[in-house]
DNA sequence: TCTCAATTGATACTTTGTGTCAAGACGGTC
DNA sequence: GACCGTCTTGACACAAAGTATCAATTGAGA
């Protein structure tokens, strides 16, 4: 996985510096999601500003995606390929991807009467995963 | 409108103090959306903490709703009744409500195979309103 | 190896929001 | 109208999260 990220990075970004390697390696080690601040705190040898800059680059490169948690805080996680959304478990905090949504189509229908052209959307779904009491209903 | 807000507030909250009246009046004067910080800056006679507290109360009372802008910043706006979402124009920043979504239903279908119980969702739609080139497609 | 532009790290700063606490205001009761 | 207990306020400090700046350093191509 790290090498895949590095390849994607190298294809999109400029220099693959030591600091960026450190950040990329740390990102690749993450299981689930993390905040920029937590990642920066775990990498004292890399400047905080550099961690933020690199996360931004990784997000723009499609390596990471941002997740809006229910409390309003912003997390990062390794991005699955293509357009997708997140199922956020409010009990344990785990996040699953899901794709195949037709929100744009649905919204475009609803927006027709409002003279509004849909260009994109942000959808996060909150609930409970199987291990936390979900999936039994 | 302000009297309606006051009525909703009085029904839900405790004291309707002078400070709260000022904040409620300022909120009622807003056209479109605003940030907590901007509102606080426009009300120097009311303490910043009080503005934040009152906005929180208004949100909990259903008078205001939060809107996630495309740049990640959080805005407030007067809330329409019931469950609804926002069409955010990325050109001029105007926000329209829309309701009648069946996101929960759609997501519940998709989530079935993942043993995930949907409890809620956050959906914001970005695009262009009629005045900014939208609605012509 | 050299050179130059890209990148870094340190730091200060901004923005946005919360916690604390003494002082004051509110509203019910008498 | 006065009193009293509780709620609310405002000021301030603090915290979290992110950005701006800039001199020094580094990477990568020539």
mmCIF file of C-alpha atoms (C1' of nucleotides) in Angstrom:
data_model
loop_
_atom_site.group_PDB
_atom_site.id
_atom_site.type_symbol
_atom_site.label_atom_id
_atom_site.label_comp_id
_atom_site.label_asym_id
_atom_site.label_seq_id
_atom_site.Cartn_x
_atom_site.Cartn_y
_atom_site.Cartn_z
ATOM 1 C CA UNK A 1 0.000 0.000 0.000
ATOM 2 C CA UNK A 2 2.701 2.542 0.849
ATOM 3 C CA UNK A 3 4.357 1.992 -2.494
ATOM 4 C CA UNK A 4 1.049 2.507 -4.248
ATOM 5 C CA UNK A 5 0.604 5.784 -2.432
ATOM 6 C CA UNK A 6 4.136 6.796 -3.262
ATOM 7 C CA UNK A 7 3.516 6.021 -6.910
ATOM 8 C CA UNK A 8 0.334 8.056 -6.955
ATOM 9 C CA UNK A 9 2.137 10.877 -5.204
ATOM 10 C CA UNK A 10 5.117 10.800 -7.496
ATOM 11 C CA UNK A 11 2.837 10.931 -10.490
ATOM 12 C CA UNK A 12 0.990 13.956 -9.196
ATOM 13 C CA UNK A 13 3.357 15.939 -7.030
ATOM 14 C CA UNK A 14 6.787 17.413 -7.289
ATOM 15 C CA UNK A 15 9.581 16.232 -5.094
ATOM 16 C CA UNK A 16 9.304 13.165 -2.938
ATOM 17 C CA UNK A 17 11.262 14.496 -0.003
ATOM 18 C CA UNK A 18 12.238 12.758 3.202
ATOM 19 C CA UNK A 19 9.521 14.589 5.145
ATOM 20 C CA UNK A 20 6.855 13.599 2.674
ATOM 21 C CA UNK A 21 8.027 10.005 2.834
ATOM 22 C CA UNK A 22 7.659 10.091 6.615
ATOM 23 C CA UNK A 23 4.144 11.521 6.379
ATOM 24 C CA UNK A 24 3.120 9.116 3.629
ATOM 25 C CA UNK A 25 4.452 6.168 5.628
ATOM 26 C CA UNK A 26 2.554 7.328 8.708
ATOM 27 C CA UNK A 27 -0.623 7.760 6.701
ATOM 28 C CA UNK A 28 -0.216 4.313 5.206
ATOM 29 C CA UNK A 29 0.161 2.819 8.687
ATOM 30 C CA UNK A 30 -3.142 4.297 9.872
ATOM 31 C CA UNK A 31 -6.002 1.923 10.390
ATOM 32 C CA UNK A 32 -9.262 3.759 9.935
ATOM 33 C CA UNK A 33 -9.343 7.498 10.279
ATOM 34 C CA UNK A 34 -7.240 10.152 11.928
ATOM 35 C CA UNK A 35 -7.053 13.882 12.416
ATOM 36 C CA UNK A 36 -4.344 16.078 10.988
ATOM 37 C CA UNK A 37 -3.442 17.196 14.484
ATOM 38 C CA UNK A 38 -3.093 13.634 15.763
ATOM 39 C CA UNK A 39 -0.893 12.699 12.846
ATOM 40 C CA UNK A 40 1.264 15.764 13.386
ATOM 41 C CA UNK A 41 1.536 14.951 17.094
ATOM 42 C CA UNK A 42 2.738 11.469 16.203
ATOM 43 C CA UNK A 43 5.433 12.806 13.918
ATOM 44 C CA UNK A 44 7.437 15.240 16.033
ATOM 45 C CA UNK A 45 10.353 15.028 13.609
ATOM 46 C CA UNK A 46 8.242 16.581 10.889
ATOM 47 C CA UNK A 47 6.999 20.139 11.197
ATOM 48 C CA UNK A 48 3.332 20.636 11.885
ATOM 49 C CA UNK A 49 2.938 22.913 8.893
ATOM 50 C CA UNK A 50 4.557 20.288 6.694
ATOM 51 C CA UNK A 51 2.137 17.619 7.916
ATOM 52 C CA UNK A 52 -0.804 19.869 7.093
ATOM 53 C CA UNK A 53 0.643 20.749 3.694
ATOM 54 C CA UNK A 54 1.313 17.135 2.850
ATOM 55 C CA UNK A 55 -2.157 16.012 3.931
ATOM 56 C CA UNK A 56 -3.625 18.698 1.709
ATOM 57 C CA UNK A 57 -1.530 17.492 -1.209
ATOM 58 C CA UNK A 58 -2.470 13.878 -0.548
ATOM 59 C CA UNK A 59 -6.130 14.860 -0.461
ATOM 60 C CA UNK A 60 -5.821 16.754 -3.726
ATOM 61 C CA UNK A 61 -3.999 13.791 -5.218
ATOM 62 C CA UNK A 62 -6.895 11.540 -4.255
ATOM 63 C CA UNK A 63 -4.831 9.442 -1.848
ATOM 64 C CA UNK A 64 -6.797 10.662 1.160
ATOM 65 C CA UNK A 65 -10.344 11.786 1.617
ATOM 66 C CA UNK A 66 -11.898 13.942 4.291
ATOM 67 C CA UNK A 67 -14.602 12.614 6.591
ATOM 68 C CA UNK A 68 -16.967 14.848 8.525
ATOM 69 C CA UNK A 69 -17.628 13.272 11.917
ATOM 70 C CA UNK A 70 -20.959 13.703 13.655
ATOM 71 C CA UNK A 71 -19.461 16.119 16.185
ATOM 72 C CA UNK A 72 -18.377 18.358 13.321
ATOM 73 C CA UNK A 73 -14.698 17.497 13.432
ATOM 74 C CA UNK A 74 -12.833 16.749 10.243
ATOM 75 C CA UNK A 75 -10.916 13.484 9.882
ATOM 76 C CA UNK A 76 -8.852 11.957 7.110
ATOM 77 C CA UNK A 77 -8.764 8.431 5.832
ATOM 78 C CA UNK A 78 -7.239 6.501 2.958
ATOM 79 C CA UNK A 79 -9.495 7.003 0.028
ATOM 80 C CA UNK A 80 -11.158 4.216 -1.836
ATOM 81 C CA UNK A 81 -11.175 4.584 -5.609
ATOM 82 C CA UNK A 82 -13.781 6.706 -7.349
ATOM 83 C CA UNK A 83 -16.781 8.548 -5.968
ATOM 84 C CA UNK A 84 -17.950 7.187 -2.645
ATOM 85 C CA UNK A 85 -19.411 8.142 0.714
ATOM 86 C CA UNK A 86 -18.938 7.064 4.302
ATOM 87 C CA UNK A 87 -20.955 5.087 6.802
ATOM 88 C CA UNK A 88 -19.802 6.437 10.156
ATOM 89 C CA UNK A 89 -20.574 4.341 13.227
ATOM 90 C CA UNK A 90 -21.497 6.764 16.019
ATOM 91 C CA UNK A 91 -20.762 4.110 18.649
ATOM 92 C CA UNK A 92 -17.267 2.885 17.784
ATOM 93 C CA UNK A 93 -16.202 5.447 15.213
ATOM 94 C CA UNK A 94 -15.377 3.030 12.442
ATOM 95 C CA UNK A 95 -15.930 4.213 8.908
ATOM 96 C CA UNK A 96 -16.914 2.184 5.896
ATOM 97 C CA UNK A 97 -17.040 3.346 2.321
ATOM 98 C CA UNK A 98 -20.058 2.843 0.185
ATOM 99 C CA UNK A 99 -20.528 3.678 -3.441
ATOM 100 C CA UNK A 100 -23.233 3.377 -6.015
ATOM 101 C CA UNK A 101 -25.169 6.340 -4.715
ATOM 102 C CA UNK A 102 -27.396 8.271 -7.046
ATOM 103 C CA UNK A 103 -27.639 11.408 -4.961
ATOM 104 C CA UNK A 104 -26.794 13.685 -7.872
ATOM 105 C CA UNK A 105 -29.539 12.156 -9.949
ATOM 106 C CA UNK A 106 -32.046 12.334 -7.124
ATOM 107 C CA UNK A 107 -31.108 15.894 -6.239
ATOM 108 C CA UNK A 108 -31.079 16.989 -9.859
ATOM 109 C CA UNK A 109 -34.689 15.831 -10.071
ATOM 110 C CA UNK A 110 -35.630 17.724 -6.918
ATOM 111 C CA UNK A 111 -33.680 20.794 -7.988
ATOM 112 C CA UNK A 112 -35.320 21.022 -11.396
ATOM 113 C CA UNK A 113 -38.056 23.236 -10.096
ATOM 114 C CA UNK A 114 -35.501 25.506 -8.482
ATOM 115 C CA UNK A 115 -33.345 26.309 -11.536
ATOM 116 C CA UNK A 116 -30.298 24.877 -9.805
ATOM 117 C CA UNK A 117 -27.510 22.964 -11.541
ATOM 118 C CA UNK A 118 -26.025 20.295 -9.304
ATOM 119 C CA UNK A 119 -22.235 20.079 -9.524
ATOM 120 C CA UNK A 120 -21.434 17.972 -6.519
ATOM 121 C CA UNK A 121 -22.522 16.891 -3.087
ATOM 122 C CA UNK A 122 -21.239 15.907 0.300
ATOM 123 C CA UNK A 123 -22.973 13.007 2.004
ATOM 124 C CA UNK A 124 -22.072 11.376 5.298
ATOM 125 C CA UNK A 125 -24.278 8.725 6.821
ATOM 126 C CA UNK A 126 -24.363 8.092 10.574
ATOM 127 C CA UNK A 127 -25.579 4.997 12.358
ATOM 128 C CA UNK A 128 -24.408 1.768 13.945
ATOM 129 C CA UNK A 129 -22.240 -0.920 12.485
ATOM 130 C CA UNK A 130 -22.876 -4.622 12.978
ATOM 131 C CA UNK A 131 -20.652 -4.882 16.027
ATOM 132 C CA UNK A 132 -22.417 -2.030 17.802
ATOM 133 C CA UNK A 133 -25.992 -3.138 17.545
ATOM 134 C CA UNK A 134 -26.561 -2.263 13.915
ATOM 135 C CA UNK A 135 -27.571 -4.624 11.174
ATOM 136 C CA UNK A 136 -29.979 -6.458 13.457
ATOM 137 C CA UNK A 137 -33.026 -4.392 12.531
ATOM 138 C CA UNK B 1 -40.581 36.444 11.637
ATOM 139 C CA UNK B 2 -38.768 37.712 14.708
ATOM 140 C CA UNK B 3 -41.880 37.277 16.809
ATOM 141 C CA UNK B 4 -42.187 33.717 15.544
ATOM 142 C CA UNK B 5 -38.618 33.058 16.546
ATOM 143 C CA UNK B 6 -39.223 34.644 19.929
ATOM 144 C CA UNK B 7 -42.263 32.474 20.405
ATOM 145 C CA UNK B 8 -40.335 29.327 19.481
ATOM 146 C CA UNK B 9 -37.542 30.403 21.787
ATOM 147 C CA UNK B 10 -39.813 31.226 24.682
ATOM 148 C CA UNK B 11 -41.460 27.857 24.325
ATOM 149 C CA UNK B 12 -38.170 26.012 24.416
ATOM 150 C CA UNK B 13 -35.745 28.056 26.435
ATOM 151 C CA UNK B 14 -35.617 29.671 29.803
ATOM 152 C CA UNK B 15 -35.333 33.407 30.152
ATOM 153 C CA UNK B 16 -35.729 35.714 27.213
ATOM 154 C CA UNK B 17 -33.128 38.239 28.288
ATOM 155 C CA UNK B 18 -32.098 41.475 26.626
ATOM 156 C CA UNK B 19 -28.952 39.874 25.216
ATOM 157 C CA UNK B 20 -30.900 37.021 23.725
ATOM 158 C CA UNK B 21 -33.361 39.461 22.219
ATOM 159 C CA UNK B 22 -30.468 41.294 20.566
ATOM 160 C CA UNK B 23 -29.023 38.090 19.155
ATOM 161 C CA UNK B 24 -32.421 36.835 18.014
ATOM 162 C CA UNK B 25 -33.150 40.165 16.329
ATOM 163 C CA UNK B 26 -29.786 40.093 14.577
ATOM 164 C CA UNK B 27 -30.387 36.534 13.428
ATOM 165 C CA UNK B 28 -33.832 37.456 12.161
ATOM 166 C CA UNK B 29 -32.351 40.344 10.164
ATOM 167 C CA UNK B 30 -29.907 38.060 8.364
ATOM 168 C CA UNK B 31 -30.596 37.383 4.738
ATOM 169 C CA UNK B 32 -29.095 34.058 3.806
ATOM 170 C CA UNK B 33 -26.359 32.605 5.937
ATOM 171 C CA UNK B 34 -23.783 33.878 8.379
ATOM 172 C CA UNK B 35 -20.999 32.656 10.605
ATOM 173 C CA UNK B 36 -21.098 32.789 14.375
ATOM 174 C CA UNK B 37 -17.982 34.920 14.354
ATOM 175 C CA UNK B 38 -19.450 37.440 11.905
ATOM 176 C CA UNK B 39 -22.598 37.730 13.967
ATOM 177 C CA UNK B 40 -20.593 38.228 17.134
ATOM 178 C CA UNK B 41 -18.465 40.885 15.421
ATOM 179 C CA UNK B 42 -21.627 42.728 14.416
ATOM 180 C CA UNK B 43 -22.921 42.732 17.978
ATOM 181 C CA UNK B 44 -20.147 44.303 20.052
ATOM 182 C CA UNK B 45 -22.614 45.070 22.830
ATOM 183 C CA UNK B 46 -23.179 41.358 23.385
ATOM 184 C CA UNK B 47 -20.365 39.168 24.609
ATOM 185 C CA UNK B 48 -18.861 36.748 22.155
ATOM 186 C CA UNK B 49 -19.474 33.788 24.430
ATOM 187 C CA UNK B 50 -23.100 34.813 24.766
ATOM 188 C CA UNK B 51 -23.517 34.936 20.985
ATOM 189 C CA UNK B 52 -22.079 31.447 20.678
ATOM 190 C CA UNK B 53 -24.235 30.157 23.504
ATOM 191 C CA UNK B 54 -27.364 31.707 22.046
ATOM 192 C CA UNK B 55 -26.663 30.352 18.562
ATOM 193 C CA UNK B 56 -26.228 26.928 20.068
ATOM 194 C CA UNK B 57 -29.540 27.257 21.873
ATOM 195 C CA UNK B 58 -31.271 28.502 18.730
ATOM 196 C CA UNK B 59 -29.883 25.567 16.801
ATOM 197 C CA UNK B 60 -31.040 23.115 19.436
ATOM 198 C CA UNK B 61 -34.449 24.814 19.426
ATOM 199 C CA UNK B 62 -34.683 24.288 15.678
ATOM 200 C CA UNK B 63 -34.706 28.004 14.875
ATOM 201 C CA UNK B 64 -31.344 27.814 13.132
ATOM 202 C CA UNK B 65 -29.616 25.107 11.192
ATOM 203 C CA UNK B 66 -25.973 24.623 10.392
ATOM 204 C CA UNK B 67 -24.709 24.610 6.816
ATOM 205 C CA UNK B 68 -21.389 23.126 5.772
ATOM 206 C CA UNK B 69 -19.888 25.294 3.044
ATOM 207 C CA UNK B 70 -17.742 23.817 0.291
ATOM 208 C CA UNK B 71 -14.572 25.236 1.830
ATOM 209 C CA UNK B 72 -15.329 23.373 5.033
ATOM 210 C CA UNK B 73 -16.493 26.362 7.048
ATOM 211 C CA UNK B 74 -19.623 26.159 9.143
ATOM 212 C CA UNK B 75 -22.389 28.700 8.648
ATOM 213 C CA UNK B 76 -25.805 29.210 10.228
ATOM 214 C CA UNK B 77 -29.079 30.066 8.610
ATOM 215 C CA UNK B 78 -32.717 30.315 9.599
ATOM 216 C CA UNK B 79 -34.099 26.844 9.494
ATOM 217 C CA UNK B 80 -37.037 25.785 7.428
ATOM 218 C CA UNK B 81 -39.420 23.411 9.149
ATOM 219 C CA UNK B 82 -38.772 19.702 9.286
ATOM 220 C CA UNK B 83 -36.014 17.598 7.734
ATOM 221 C CA UNK B 84 -34.359 19.320 4.795
ATOM 222 C CA UNK B 85 -31.070 19.850 3.006
ATOM 223 C CA UNK B 86 -29.301 22.732 1.309
ATOM 224 C CA UNK B 87 -28.518 23.660 -2.244
ATOM 225 C CA UNK B 88 -25.398 25.807 -1.940
ATOM 226 C CA UNK B 89 -24.479 27.986 -4.919
ATOM 227 C CA UNK B 90 -20.684 27.906 -5.221
ATOM 228 C CA UNK B 91 -20.728 31.104 -7.286
ATOM 229 C CA UNK B 92 -22.763 33.532 -5.202
ATOM 230 C CA UNK B 93 -23.047 31.656 -1.939
ATOM 231 C CA UNK B 94 -26.822 31.667 -1.715
ATOM 232 C CA UNK B 95 -28.451 28.720 -0.043
ATOM 233 C CA UNK B 96 -31.816 27.188 -0.767
ATOM 234 C CA UNK B 97 -33.570 24.522 1.219
ATOM 235 C CA UNK B 98 -34.914 21.424 -0.369
ATOM 236 C CA UNK B 99 -36.854 18.649 1.214
ATOM 237 C CA UNK B 100 -38.449 15.424 0.165
ATOM 238 C CA UNK B 101 -35.178 13.518 0.050
ATOM 239 C CA UNK B 102 -35.123 9.792 0.524
ATOM 240 C CA UNK B 103 -31.476 9.495 1.372
ATOM 241 C CA UNK B 104 -32.104 7.354 4.425
ATOM 242 C CA UNK B 105 -34.139 4.942 2.375
ATOM 243 C CA UNK B 106 -31.590 4.822 -0.388
ATOM 244 C CA UNK B 107 -28.693 4.420 1.991
ATOM 245 C CA UNK B 108 -30.514 1.829 4.057
ATOM 246 C CA UNK B 109 -30.845 -0.239 0.902
ATOM 247 C CA UNK B 110 -27.162 0.126 0.081
ATOM 248 C CA UNK B 111 -26.138 -0.501 3.683
ATOM 249 C CA UNK B 112 -28.105 -3.703 4.003
ATOM 250 C CA UNK B 113 -25.225 -5.789 2.766
ATOM 251 C CA UNK B 114 -22.914 -4.144 5.302
ATOM 252 C CA UNK B 115 -24.917 -4.826 8.485
ATOM 253 C CA UNK B 116 -25.199 -1.109 9.179
ATOM 254 C CA UNK B 117 -28.218 0.614 10.724
ATOM 255 C CA UNK B 118 -28.720 4.107 9.382
ATOM 256 C CA UNK B 119 -29.665 6.641 12.031
ATOM 257 C CA UNK B 120 -29.127 9.882 10.206
ATOM 258 C CA UNK B 121 -27.248 11.641 7.461
ATOM 259 C CA UNK B 122 -25.731 14.954 6.460
ATOM 260 C CA UNK B 123 -26.218 16.011 2.877
ATOM 261 C CA UNK B 124 -25.141 19.271 1.279
ATOM 262 C CA UNK B 125 -25.476 19.814 -2.462
ATOM 263 C CA UNK B 126 -23.200 22.198 -4.353
ATOM 264 C CA UNK B 127 -23.828 23.774 -7.726
ATOM 265 C CA UNK B 128 -25.060 26.915 -9.399
ATOM 266 C CA UNK B 129 -28.294 28.747 -8.894
ATOM 267 C CA UNK B 130 -30.347 30.216 -11.716
ATOM 268 C CA UNK B 131 -28.718 33.609 -11.472
ATOM 269 C CA UNK B 132 -25.210 32.178 -11.748
ATOM 270 C CA UNK B 133 -25.563 30.062 -14.842
ATOM 271 C CA UNK B 134 -27.447 27.193 -13.289
ATOM 272 C CA UNK B 135 -30.826 25.943 -14.313
ATOM 273 C CA UNK B 136 -30.040 26.331 -18.003
ATOM 274 C CA UNK B 137 -28.797 22.779 -18.518
ATOM 275 C "C1'" DT C 1 29.238 18.829 -8.818
ATOM 276 C "C1'" DC C 2 26.518 22.831 -9.479
ATOM 277 C "C1'" DT C 3 22.500 25.495 -9.517
ATOM 278 C "C1'" DC C 4 17.972 26.957 -8.762
ATOM 279 C "C1'" DA C 5 13.423 26.303 -7.607
ATOM 280 C "C1'" DA C 6 10.739 23.669 -4.461
ATOM 281 C "C1'" DT C 7 10.260 22.437 0.148
ATOM 282 C "C1'" DT C 8 11.014 22.573 5.044
ATOM 283 C "C1'" DG C 9 10.666 23.868 9.973
ATOM 284 C "C1'" DA C 10 10.036 27.194 13.346
ATOM 285 C "C1'" DT C 11 7.326 30.490 14.817
ATOM 286 C "C1'" DA C 12 3.831 33.690 15.172
ATOM 287 C "C1'" DC C 13 -0.590 34.526 14.020
ATOM 288 C "C1'" DT C 14 -5.606 33.855 12.954
ATOM 289 C "C1'" DT C 15 -9.912 31.812 13.446
ATOM 290 C "C1'" DT C 16 -13.295 29.565 15.900
ATOM 291 C "C1'" DG C 17 -14.964 27.880 19.803
ATOM 292 C "C1'" DT C 18 -15.104 26.550 25.037
ATOM 293 C "C1'" DG C 19 -14.454 26.979 30.286
ATOM 294 C "C1'" DT C 20 -14.567 29.725 34.324
ATOM 295 C "C1'" DC C 21 -16.438 32.782 37.562
ATOM 296 C "C1'" DA C 22 -17.972 36.953 39.810
ATOM 297 C "C1'" DA C 23 -21.604 40.195 38.953
ATOM 298 C "C1'" DG C 24 -25.978 41.216 37.518
ATOM 299 C "C1'" DA C 25 -30.692 40.349 35.781
ATOM 300 C "C1'" DC C 26 -34.888 37.694 35.668
ATOM 301 C "C1'" DG C 27 -39.084 35.988 37.257
ATOM 302 C "C1'" DG C 28 -41.784 33.806 40.775
ATOM 303 C "C1'" DT C 29 -43.414 34.485 45.431
ATOM 304 C "C1'" DC C 30 -44.897 37.001 49.228
ATOM 305 C "C1'" DG D 1 -43.032 46.696 45.179
ATOM 306 C "C1'" DA D 2 -39.410 44.027 47.677
ATOM 307 C "C1'" DC D 3 -37.006 39.894 48.166
ATOM 308 C "C1'" DC D 4 -34.527 35.823 46.856
ATOM 309 C "C1'" DG D 5 -32.675 31.942 44.395
ATOM 310 C "C1'" DT D 6 -31.317 30.680 40.042
ATOM 311 C "C1'" DC D 7 -30.095 31.549 35.522
ATOM 312 C "C1'" DT D 8 -27.512 34.284 32.376
ATOM 313 C "C1'" DT D 9 -24.030 37.446 31.153
ATOM 314 C "C1'" DG D 10 -19.551 39.417 29.914
ATOM 315 C "C1'" DA D 11 -14.812 39.409 30.284
ATOM 316 C "C1'" DC D 12 -11.091 36.885 29.952
ATOM 317 C "C1'" DA D 13 -8.074 33.112 29.429
ATOM 318 C "C1'" DC D 14 -7.402 29.158 27.127
ATOM 319 C "C1'" DA D 15 -7.476 25.510 23.492
ATOM 320 C "C1'" DA D 16 -7.772 23.442 19.028
ATOM 321 C "C1'" DA D 17 -6.993 23.632 14.334
ATOM 322 C "C1'" DG D 18 -5.151 25.578 10.650
ATOM 323 C "C1'" DT D 19 -2.426 29.332 7.851
ATOM 324 C "C1'" DA D 20 1.337 32.802 6.647
ATOM 325 C "C1'" DT D 21 5.954 34.015 6.563
ATOM 326 C "C1'" DC D 22 10.679 33.519 5.636
ATOM 327 C "C1'" DA D 23 15.450 32.108 5.943
ATOM 328 C "C1'" DA D 24 17.703 27.754 5.471
ATOM 329 C "C1'" DT D 25 17.917 23.481 3.347
ATOM 330 C "C1'" DT D 26 17.214 19.913 -0.034
ATOM 331 C "C1'" DG D 27 16.147 17.433 -4.363
ATOM 332 C "C1'" DA D 28 16.723 16.671 -8.954
ATOM 333 C "C1'" DG D 29 18.019 17.863 -13.466
ATOM 334 C "C1'" DA D 30 21.877 19.651 -16.254
#
